[in-house]
Coordinates of N, CA, C and O in Angstrom, one line a residue:
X1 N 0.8 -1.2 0.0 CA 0.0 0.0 0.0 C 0.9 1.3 0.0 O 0.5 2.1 -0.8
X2 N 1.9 1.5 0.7 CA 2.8 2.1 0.4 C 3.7 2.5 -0.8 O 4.2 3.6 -1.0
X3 N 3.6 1.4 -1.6 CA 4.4 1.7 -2.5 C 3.4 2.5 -3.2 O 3.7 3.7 -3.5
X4 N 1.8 1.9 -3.5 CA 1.1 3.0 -3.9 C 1.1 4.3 -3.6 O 1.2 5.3 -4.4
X5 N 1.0 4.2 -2.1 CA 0.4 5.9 -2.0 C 2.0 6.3 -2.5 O 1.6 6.9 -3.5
X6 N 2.4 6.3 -2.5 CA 4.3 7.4 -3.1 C 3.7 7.0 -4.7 O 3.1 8.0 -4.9
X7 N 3.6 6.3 -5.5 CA 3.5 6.2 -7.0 C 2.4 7.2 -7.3 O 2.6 7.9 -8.3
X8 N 1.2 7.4 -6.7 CA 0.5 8.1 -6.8 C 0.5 10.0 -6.0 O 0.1 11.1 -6.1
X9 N 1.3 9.1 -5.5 CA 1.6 11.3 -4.8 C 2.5 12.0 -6.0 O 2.4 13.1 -6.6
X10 N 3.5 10.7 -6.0 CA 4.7 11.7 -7.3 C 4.2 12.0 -8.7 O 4.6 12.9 -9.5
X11 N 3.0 11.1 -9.0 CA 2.1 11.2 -10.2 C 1.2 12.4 -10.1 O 0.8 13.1 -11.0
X12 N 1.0 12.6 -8.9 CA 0.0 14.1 -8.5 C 0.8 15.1 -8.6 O 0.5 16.1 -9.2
X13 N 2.4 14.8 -7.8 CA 3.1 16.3 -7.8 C 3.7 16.6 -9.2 O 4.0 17.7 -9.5
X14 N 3.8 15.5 -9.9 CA 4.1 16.0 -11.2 C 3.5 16.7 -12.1 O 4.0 17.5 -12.8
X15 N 1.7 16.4 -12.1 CA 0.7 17.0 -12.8 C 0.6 18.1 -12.3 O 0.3 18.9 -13.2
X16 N 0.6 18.8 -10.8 CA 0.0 20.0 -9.9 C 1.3 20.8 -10.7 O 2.2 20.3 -11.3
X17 N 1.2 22.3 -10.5 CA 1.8 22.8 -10.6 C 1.5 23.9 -8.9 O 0.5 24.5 -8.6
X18 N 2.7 23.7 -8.0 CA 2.5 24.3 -7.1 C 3.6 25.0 -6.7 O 4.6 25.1 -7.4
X19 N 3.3 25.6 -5.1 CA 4.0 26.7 -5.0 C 4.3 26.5 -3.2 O 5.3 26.8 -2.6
X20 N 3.3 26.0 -2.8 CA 2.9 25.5 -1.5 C 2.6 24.3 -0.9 O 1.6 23.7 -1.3
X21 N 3.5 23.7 0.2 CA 2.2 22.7 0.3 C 2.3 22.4 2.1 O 3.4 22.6 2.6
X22 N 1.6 22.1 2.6 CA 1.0 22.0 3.8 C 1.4 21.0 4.5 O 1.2 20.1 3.7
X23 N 2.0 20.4 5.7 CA 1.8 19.2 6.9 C 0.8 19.2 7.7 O 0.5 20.3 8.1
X24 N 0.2 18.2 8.0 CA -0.6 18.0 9.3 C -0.6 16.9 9.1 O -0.8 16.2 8.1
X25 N -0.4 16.7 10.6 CA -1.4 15.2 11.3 C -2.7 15.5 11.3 O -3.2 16.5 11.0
X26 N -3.2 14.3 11.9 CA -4.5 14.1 12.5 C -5.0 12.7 12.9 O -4.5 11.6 12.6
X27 N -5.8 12.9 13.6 CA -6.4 11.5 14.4 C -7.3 11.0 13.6 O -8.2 11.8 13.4
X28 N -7.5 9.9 13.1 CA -9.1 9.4 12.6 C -10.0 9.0 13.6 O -9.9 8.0 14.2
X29 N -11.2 9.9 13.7 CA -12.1 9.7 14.5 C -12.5 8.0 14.0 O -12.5 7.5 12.9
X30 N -12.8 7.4 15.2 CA -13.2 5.8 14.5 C -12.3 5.0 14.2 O -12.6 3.8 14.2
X31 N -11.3 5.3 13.9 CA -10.1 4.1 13.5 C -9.2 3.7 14.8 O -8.3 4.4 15.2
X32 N -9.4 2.7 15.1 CA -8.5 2.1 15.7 C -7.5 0.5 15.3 O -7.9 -0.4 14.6
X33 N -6.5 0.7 15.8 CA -5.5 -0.5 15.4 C -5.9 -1.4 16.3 O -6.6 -1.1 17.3
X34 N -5.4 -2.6 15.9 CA -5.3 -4.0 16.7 C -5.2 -4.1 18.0 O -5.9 -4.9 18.6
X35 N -4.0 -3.2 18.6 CA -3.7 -2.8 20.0 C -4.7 -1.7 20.7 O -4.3 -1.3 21.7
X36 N -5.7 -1.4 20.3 CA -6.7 -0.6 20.9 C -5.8 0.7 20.5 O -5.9 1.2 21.6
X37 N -5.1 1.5 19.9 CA -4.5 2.7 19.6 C -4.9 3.3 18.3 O -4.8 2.7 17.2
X38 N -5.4 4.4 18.5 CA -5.9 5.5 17.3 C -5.2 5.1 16.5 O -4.2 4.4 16.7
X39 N -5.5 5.8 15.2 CA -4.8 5.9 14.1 C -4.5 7.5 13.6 O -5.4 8.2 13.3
X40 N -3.3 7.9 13.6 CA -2.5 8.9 13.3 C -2.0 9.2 12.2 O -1.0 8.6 11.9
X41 N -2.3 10.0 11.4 CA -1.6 10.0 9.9 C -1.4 11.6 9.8 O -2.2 12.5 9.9
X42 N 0.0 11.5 9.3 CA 0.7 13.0 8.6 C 0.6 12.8 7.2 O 1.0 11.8 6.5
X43 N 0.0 14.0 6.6 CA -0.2 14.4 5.9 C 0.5 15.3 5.0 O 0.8 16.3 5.7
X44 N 1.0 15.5 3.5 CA 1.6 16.5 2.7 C 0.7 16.8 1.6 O 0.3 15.9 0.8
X45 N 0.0 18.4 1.6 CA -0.8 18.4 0.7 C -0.9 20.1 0.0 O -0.6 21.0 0.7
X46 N -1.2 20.2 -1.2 CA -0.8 21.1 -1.5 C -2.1 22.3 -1.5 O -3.3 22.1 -1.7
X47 N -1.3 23.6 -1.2 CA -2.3 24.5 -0.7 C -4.1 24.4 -1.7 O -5.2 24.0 -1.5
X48 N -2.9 25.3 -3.2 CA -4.1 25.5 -4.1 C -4.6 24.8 -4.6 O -5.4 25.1 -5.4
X49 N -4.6 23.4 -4.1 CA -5.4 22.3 -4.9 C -5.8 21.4 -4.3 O -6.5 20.5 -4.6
X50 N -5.2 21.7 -2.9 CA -6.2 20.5 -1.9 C -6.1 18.9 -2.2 O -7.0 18.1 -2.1
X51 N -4.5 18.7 -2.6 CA -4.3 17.5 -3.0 C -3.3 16.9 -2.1 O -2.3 17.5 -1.8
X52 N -3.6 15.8 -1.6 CA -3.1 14.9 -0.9 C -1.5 14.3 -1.8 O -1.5 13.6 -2.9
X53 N -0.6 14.6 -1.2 CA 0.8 14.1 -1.8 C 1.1 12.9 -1.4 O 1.2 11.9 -2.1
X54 N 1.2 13.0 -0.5 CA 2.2 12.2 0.8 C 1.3 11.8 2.0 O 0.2 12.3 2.2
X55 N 1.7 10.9 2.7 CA 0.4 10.8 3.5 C 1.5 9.1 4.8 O 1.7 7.9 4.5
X56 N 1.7 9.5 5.6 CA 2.1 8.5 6.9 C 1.6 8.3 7.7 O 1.1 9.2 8.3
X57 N 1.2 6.7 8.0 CA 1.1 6.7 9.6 C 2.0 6.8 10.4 O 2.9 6.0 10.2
X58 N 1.9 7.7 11.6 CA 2.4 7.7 12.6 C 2.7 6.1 13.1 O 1.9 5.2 12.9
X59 N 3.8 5.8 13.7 CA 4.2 4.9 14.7 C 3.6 4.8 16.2 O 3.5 5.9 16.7
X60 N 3.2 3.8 17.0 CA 2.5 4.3 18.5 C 3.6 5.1 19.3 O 3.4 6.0 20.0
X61 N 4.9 4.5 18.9 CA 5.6 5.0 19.9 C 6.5 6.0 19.5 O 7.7 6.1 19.9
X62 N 6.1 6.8 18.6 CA 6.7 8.2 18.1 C 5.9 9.1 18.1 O 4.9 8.9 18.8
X63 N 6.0 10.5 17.6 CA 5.0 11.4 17.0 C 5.2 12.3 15.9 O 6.2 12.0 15.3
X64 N 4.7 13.1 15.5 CA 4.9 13.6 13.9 C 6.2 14.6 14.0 O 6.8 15.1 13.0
X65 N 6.6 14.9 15.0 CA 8.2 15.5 14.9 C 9.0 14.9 14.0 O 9.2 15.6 12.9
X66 N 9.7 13.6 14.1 CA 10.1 13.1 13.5 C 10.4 12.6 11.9 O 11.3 12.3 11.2
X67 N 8.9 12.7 12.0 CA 8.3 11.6 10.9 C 7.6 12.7 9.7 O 7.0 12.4 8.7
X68 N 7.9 14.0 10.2 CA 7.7 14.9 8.8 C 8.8 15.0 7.6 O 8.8 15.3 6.4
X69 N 10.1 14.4 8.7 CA 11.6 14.3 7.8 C 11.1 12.9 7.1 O 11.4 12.9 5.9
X70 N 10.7 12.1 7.4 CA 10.5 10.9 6.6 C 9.5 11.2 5.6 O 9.7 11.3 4.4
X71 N 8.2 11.4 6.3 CA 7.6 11.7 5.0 C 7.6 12.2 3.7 O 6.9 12.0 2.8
X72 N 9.0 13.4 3.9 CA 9.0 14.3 2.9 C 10.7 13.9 2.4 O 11.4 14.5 1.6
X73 N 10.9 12.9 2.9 CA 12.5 12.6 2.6 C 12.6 12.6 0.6 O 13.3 13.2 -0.2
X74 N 11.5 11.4 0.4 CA 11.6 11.3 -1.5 C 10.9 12.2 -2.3 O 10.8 12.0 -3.5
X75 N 10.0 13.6 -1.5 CA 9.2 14.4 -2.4 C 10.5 15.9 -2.7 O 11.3 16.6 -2.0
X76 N 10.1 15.9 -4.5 CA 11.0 17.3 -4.5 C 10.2 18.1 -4.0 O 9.0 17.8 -3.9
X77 N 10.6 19.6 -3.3 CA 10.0 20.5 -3.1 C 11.5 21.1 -2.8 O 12.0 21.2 -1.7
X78 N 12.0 21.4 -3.8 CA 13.1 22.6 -3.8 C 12.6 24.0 -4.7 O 12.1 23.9 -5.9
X79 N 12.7 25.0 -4.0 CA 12.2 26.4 -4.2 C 10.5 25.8 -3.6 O 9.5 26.3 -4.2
X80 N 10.4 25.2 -3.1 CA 9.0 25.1 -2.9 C 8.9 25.8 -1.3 O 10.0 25.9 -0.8
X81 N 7.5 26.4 -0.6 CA 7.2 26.6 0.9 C 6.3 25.5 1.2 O 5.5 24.9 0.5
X82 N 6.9 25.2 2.5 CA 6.2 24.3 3.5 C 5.8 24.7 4.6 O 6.5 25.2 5.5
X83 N 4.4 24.4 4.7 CA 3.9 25.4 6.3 C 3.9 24.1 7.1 O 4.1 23.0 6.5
X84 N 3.7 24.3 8.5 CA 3.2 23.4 9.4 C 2.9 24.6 10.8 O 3.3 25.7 11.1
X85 N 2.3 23.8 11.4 CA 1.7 24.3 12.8 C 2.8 23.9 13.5 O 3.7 23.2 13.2
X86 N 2.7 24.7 15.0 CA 3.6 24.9 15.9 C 4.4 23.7 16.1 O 5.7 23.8 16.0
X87 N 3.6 22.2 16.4 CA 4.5 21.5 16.8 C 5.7 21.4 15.9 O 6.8 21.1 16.6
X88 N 5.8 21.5 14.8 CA 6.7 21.5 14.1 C 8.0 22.4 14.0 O 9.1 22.1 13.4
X89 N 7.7 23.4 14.6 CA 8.7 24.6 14.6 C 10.0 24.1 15.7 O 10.1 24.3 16.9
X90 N 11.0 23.3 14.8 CA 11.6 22.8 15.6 C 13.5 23.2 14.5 O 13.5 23.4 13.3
X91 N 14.4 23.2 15.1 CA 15.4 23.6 14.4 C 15.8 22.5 13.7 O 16.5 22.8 12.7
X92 N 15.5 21.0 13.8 CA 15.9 20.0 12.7 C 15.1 20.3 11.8 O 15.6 20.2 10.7
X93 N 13.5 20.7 12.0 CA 13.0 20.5 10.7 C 13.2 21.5 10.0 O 13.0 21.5 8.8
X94 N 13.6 22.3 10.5 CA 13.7 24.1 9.8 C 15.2 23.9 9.1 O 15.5 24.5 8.1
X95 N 15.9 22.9 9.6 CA 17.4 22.5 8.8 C 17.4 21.8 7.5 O 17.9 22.2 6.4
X96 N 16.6 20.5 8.0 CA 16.0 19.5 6.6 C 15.4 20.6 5.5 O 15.7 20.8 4.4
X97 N 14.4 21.2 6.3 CA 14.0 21.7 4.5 C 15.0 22.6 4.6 O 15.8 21.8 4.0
X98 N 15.5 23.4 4.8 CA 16.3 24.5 4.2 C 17.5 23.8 3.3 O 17.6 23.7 2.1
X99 N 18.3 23.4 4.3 CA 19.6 22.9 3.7 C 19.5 21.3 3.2 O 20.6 20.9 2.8
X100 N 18.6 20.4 3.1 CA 18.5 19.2 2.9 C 17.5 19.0 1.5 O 17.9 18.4 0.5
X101 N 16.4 19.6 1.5 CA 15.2 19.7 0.4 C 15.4 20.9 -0.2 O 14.7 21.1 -1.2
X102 N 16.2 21.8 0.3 CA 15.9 23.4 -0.4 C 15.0 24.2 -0.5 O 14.9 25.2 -1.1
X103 N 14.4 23.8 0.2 CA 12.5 24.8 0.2 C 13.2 25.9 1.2 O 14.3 26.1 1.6
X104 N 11.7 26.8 1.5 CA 11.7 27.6 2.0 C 10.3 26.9 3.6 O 9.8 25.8 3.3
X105 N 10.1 27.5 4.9 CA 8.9 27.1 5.5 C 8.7 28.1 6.1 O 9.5 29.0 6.4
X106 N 7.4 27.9 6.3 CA 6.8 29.1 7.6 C 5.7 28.1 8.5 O 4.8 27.4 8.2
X107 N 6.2 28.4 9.6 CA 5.8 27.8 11.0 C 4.5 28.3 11.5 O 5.0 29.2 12.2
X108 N 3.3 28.3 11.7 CA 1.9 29.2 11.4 C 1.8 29.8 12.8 O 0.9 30.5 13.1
X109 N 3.0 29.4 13.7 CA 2.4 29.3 15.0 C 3.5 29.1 16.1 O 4.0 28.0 15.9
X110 N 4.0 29.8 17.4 CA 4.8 29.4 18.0 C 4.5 29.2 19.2 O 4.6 30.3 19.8
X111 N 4.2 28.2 20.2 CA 3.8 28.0 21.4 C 4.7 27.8 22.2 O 5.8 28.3 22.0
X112 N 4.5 27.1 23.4 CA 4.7 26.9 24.7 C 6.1 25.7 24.5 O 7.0 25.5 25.3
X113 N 6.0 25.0 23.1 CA 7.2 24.0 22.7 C 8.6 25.0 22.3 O 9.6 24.3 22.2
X114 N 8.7 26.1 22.1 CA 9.7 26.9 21.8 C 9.5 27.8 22.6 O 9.3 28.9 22.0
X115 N 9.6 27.8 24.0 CA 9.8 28.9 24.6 C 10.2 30.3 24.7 O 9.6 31.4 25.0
X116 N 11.6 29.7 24.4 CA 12.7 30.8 23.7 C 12.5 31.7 22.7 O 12.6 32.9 22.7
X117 N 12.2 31.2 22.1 CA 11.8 31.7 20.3 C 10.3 32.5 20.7 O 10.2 33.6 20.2
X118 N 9.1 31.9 21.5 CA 8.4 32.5 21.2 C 8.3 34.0 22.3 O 7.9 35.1 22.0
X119 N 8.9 33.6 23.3 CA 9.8 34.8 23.9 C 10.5 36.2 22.8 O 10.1 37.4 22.9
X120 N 11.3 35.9 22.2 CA 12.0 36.4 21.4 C 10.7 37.2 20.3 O 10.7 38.4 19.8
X121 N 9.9 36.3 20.0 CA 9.0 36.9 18.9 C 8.0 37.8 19.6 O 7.3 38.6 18.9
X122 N 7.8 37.7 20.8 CA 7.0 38.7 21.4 C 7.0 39.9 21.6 O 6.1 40.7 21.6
X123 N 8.6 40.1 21.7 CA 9.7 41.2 21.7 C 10.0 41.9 20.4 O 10.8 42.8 20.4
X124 N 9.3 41.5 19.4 CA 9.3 42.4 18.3 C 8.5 43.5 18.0 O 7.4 43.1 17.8
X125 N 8.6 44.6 17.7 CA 7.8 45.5 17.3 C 6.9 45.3 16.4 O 7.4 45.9 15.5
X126 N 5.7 44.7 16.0 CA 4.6 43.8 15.1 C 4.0 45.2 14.9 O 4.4 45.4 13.7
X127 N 3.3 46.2 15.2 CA 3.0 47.4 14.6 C 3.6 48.1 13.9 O 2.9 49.0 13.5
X128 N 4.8 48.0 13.4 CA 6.1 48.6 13.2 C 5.4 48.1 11.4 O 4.9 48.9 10.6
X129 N 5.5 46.5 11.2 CA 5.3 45.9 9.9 C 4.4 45.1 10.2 O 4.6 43.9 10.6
X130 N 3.0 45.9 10.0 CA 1.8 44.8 10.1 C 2.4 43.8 8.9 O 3.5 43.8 8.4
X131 N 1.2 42.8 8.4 CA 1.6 41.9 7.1 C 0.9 42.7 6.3 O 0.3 43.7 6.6
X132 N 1.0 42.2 4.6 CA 0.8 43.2 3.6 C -0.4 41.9 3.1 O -0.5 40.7 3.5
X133 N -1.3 42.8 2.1 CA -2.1 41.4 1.2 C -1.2 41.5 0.0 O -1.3 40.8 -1.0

C-alpha cells in the first residue's frame, strides 16, 4: 500500500503545478488498530489544490516530529514553501528543509514548545510591519 500511495503522490506532484504545500497530522475519528490505539496519519498536501501528496502513519511509539523528515524525505519540493503548525517549529526541521530539500517554510504558530523563540517573537515590534495582502 505504500508503494502505492508514493506512485500516486509523485504522479500528483508532477501534474500539480504548485508553490505551497502544507503538513498536518491528524487522528481518525473511528479508527482504531489492533492494539486498541488510534490511528495517526501525517499528511503533505498542496495548498491551491487540496491535493493529498504524501500521506504516513504515525508509529505508536513516536509522533509527527520526526516523521515529517520521513515523510518528505523522496518528495521534490526545492524552491517550494512548507507550512506546518507549531509543533513543528523545531530547528531540525527548519534545517531538513532549508539545507537538505531546499524549500523555503513558515511555522503558522509558535507556542509553549519553543519557549525561547516565542519569547524572542513577542519582543518584536509587530505594529512597526503589520503583514501586507
Amino acid at each position: 500500500m505504500e508503494a502505492l500511495d508514493a506512485a500516486i503522490g509523485a504522479w500528483l506532484l508532477g501534474t500539480a503545478g504548485f508553490e505551497a504545500m502544507a503538513v498536518d497530522g491528524k487522528v481518525l475519528k473511528g479508527a482504531v488498530r489492533a492494539e486498541g490505539a488510534q490511528v495517526h496519519l501525517l499528511s503533505a498536501f498542496l495548498h491551491g489544490q487540496g491535493v493529498t501528496i504524501a500521506q504516513k502513519q504515525i508509529a505508536r511509539k513516536t509522533n509527527e516530529i520526526p516523521e515529517l523528515r520521513n515523510l518528505l524525505q523522496d518528495v521534490n519540493i526545492a524552491g517550494k514553501v512548507v507550512t506546518a503548525d507549531a509543533l513543528h517549529a523545531q530547528r531540525e526541521t527548519a534545517r531538513f528543509l532549508v539545507e537538505d530539500k531546499k524549500a523555503d517554510y513558515l511555522f503558522t504558530a509558535v507556542k509553549g514548545n519553543q519557549r525561547k523563540l516565542r519569547d524572542r517573537l513577542t519582543c518584536l515590534p509587530w505594529g512597526d510591519f503589520p503583514p501586507q495582502r
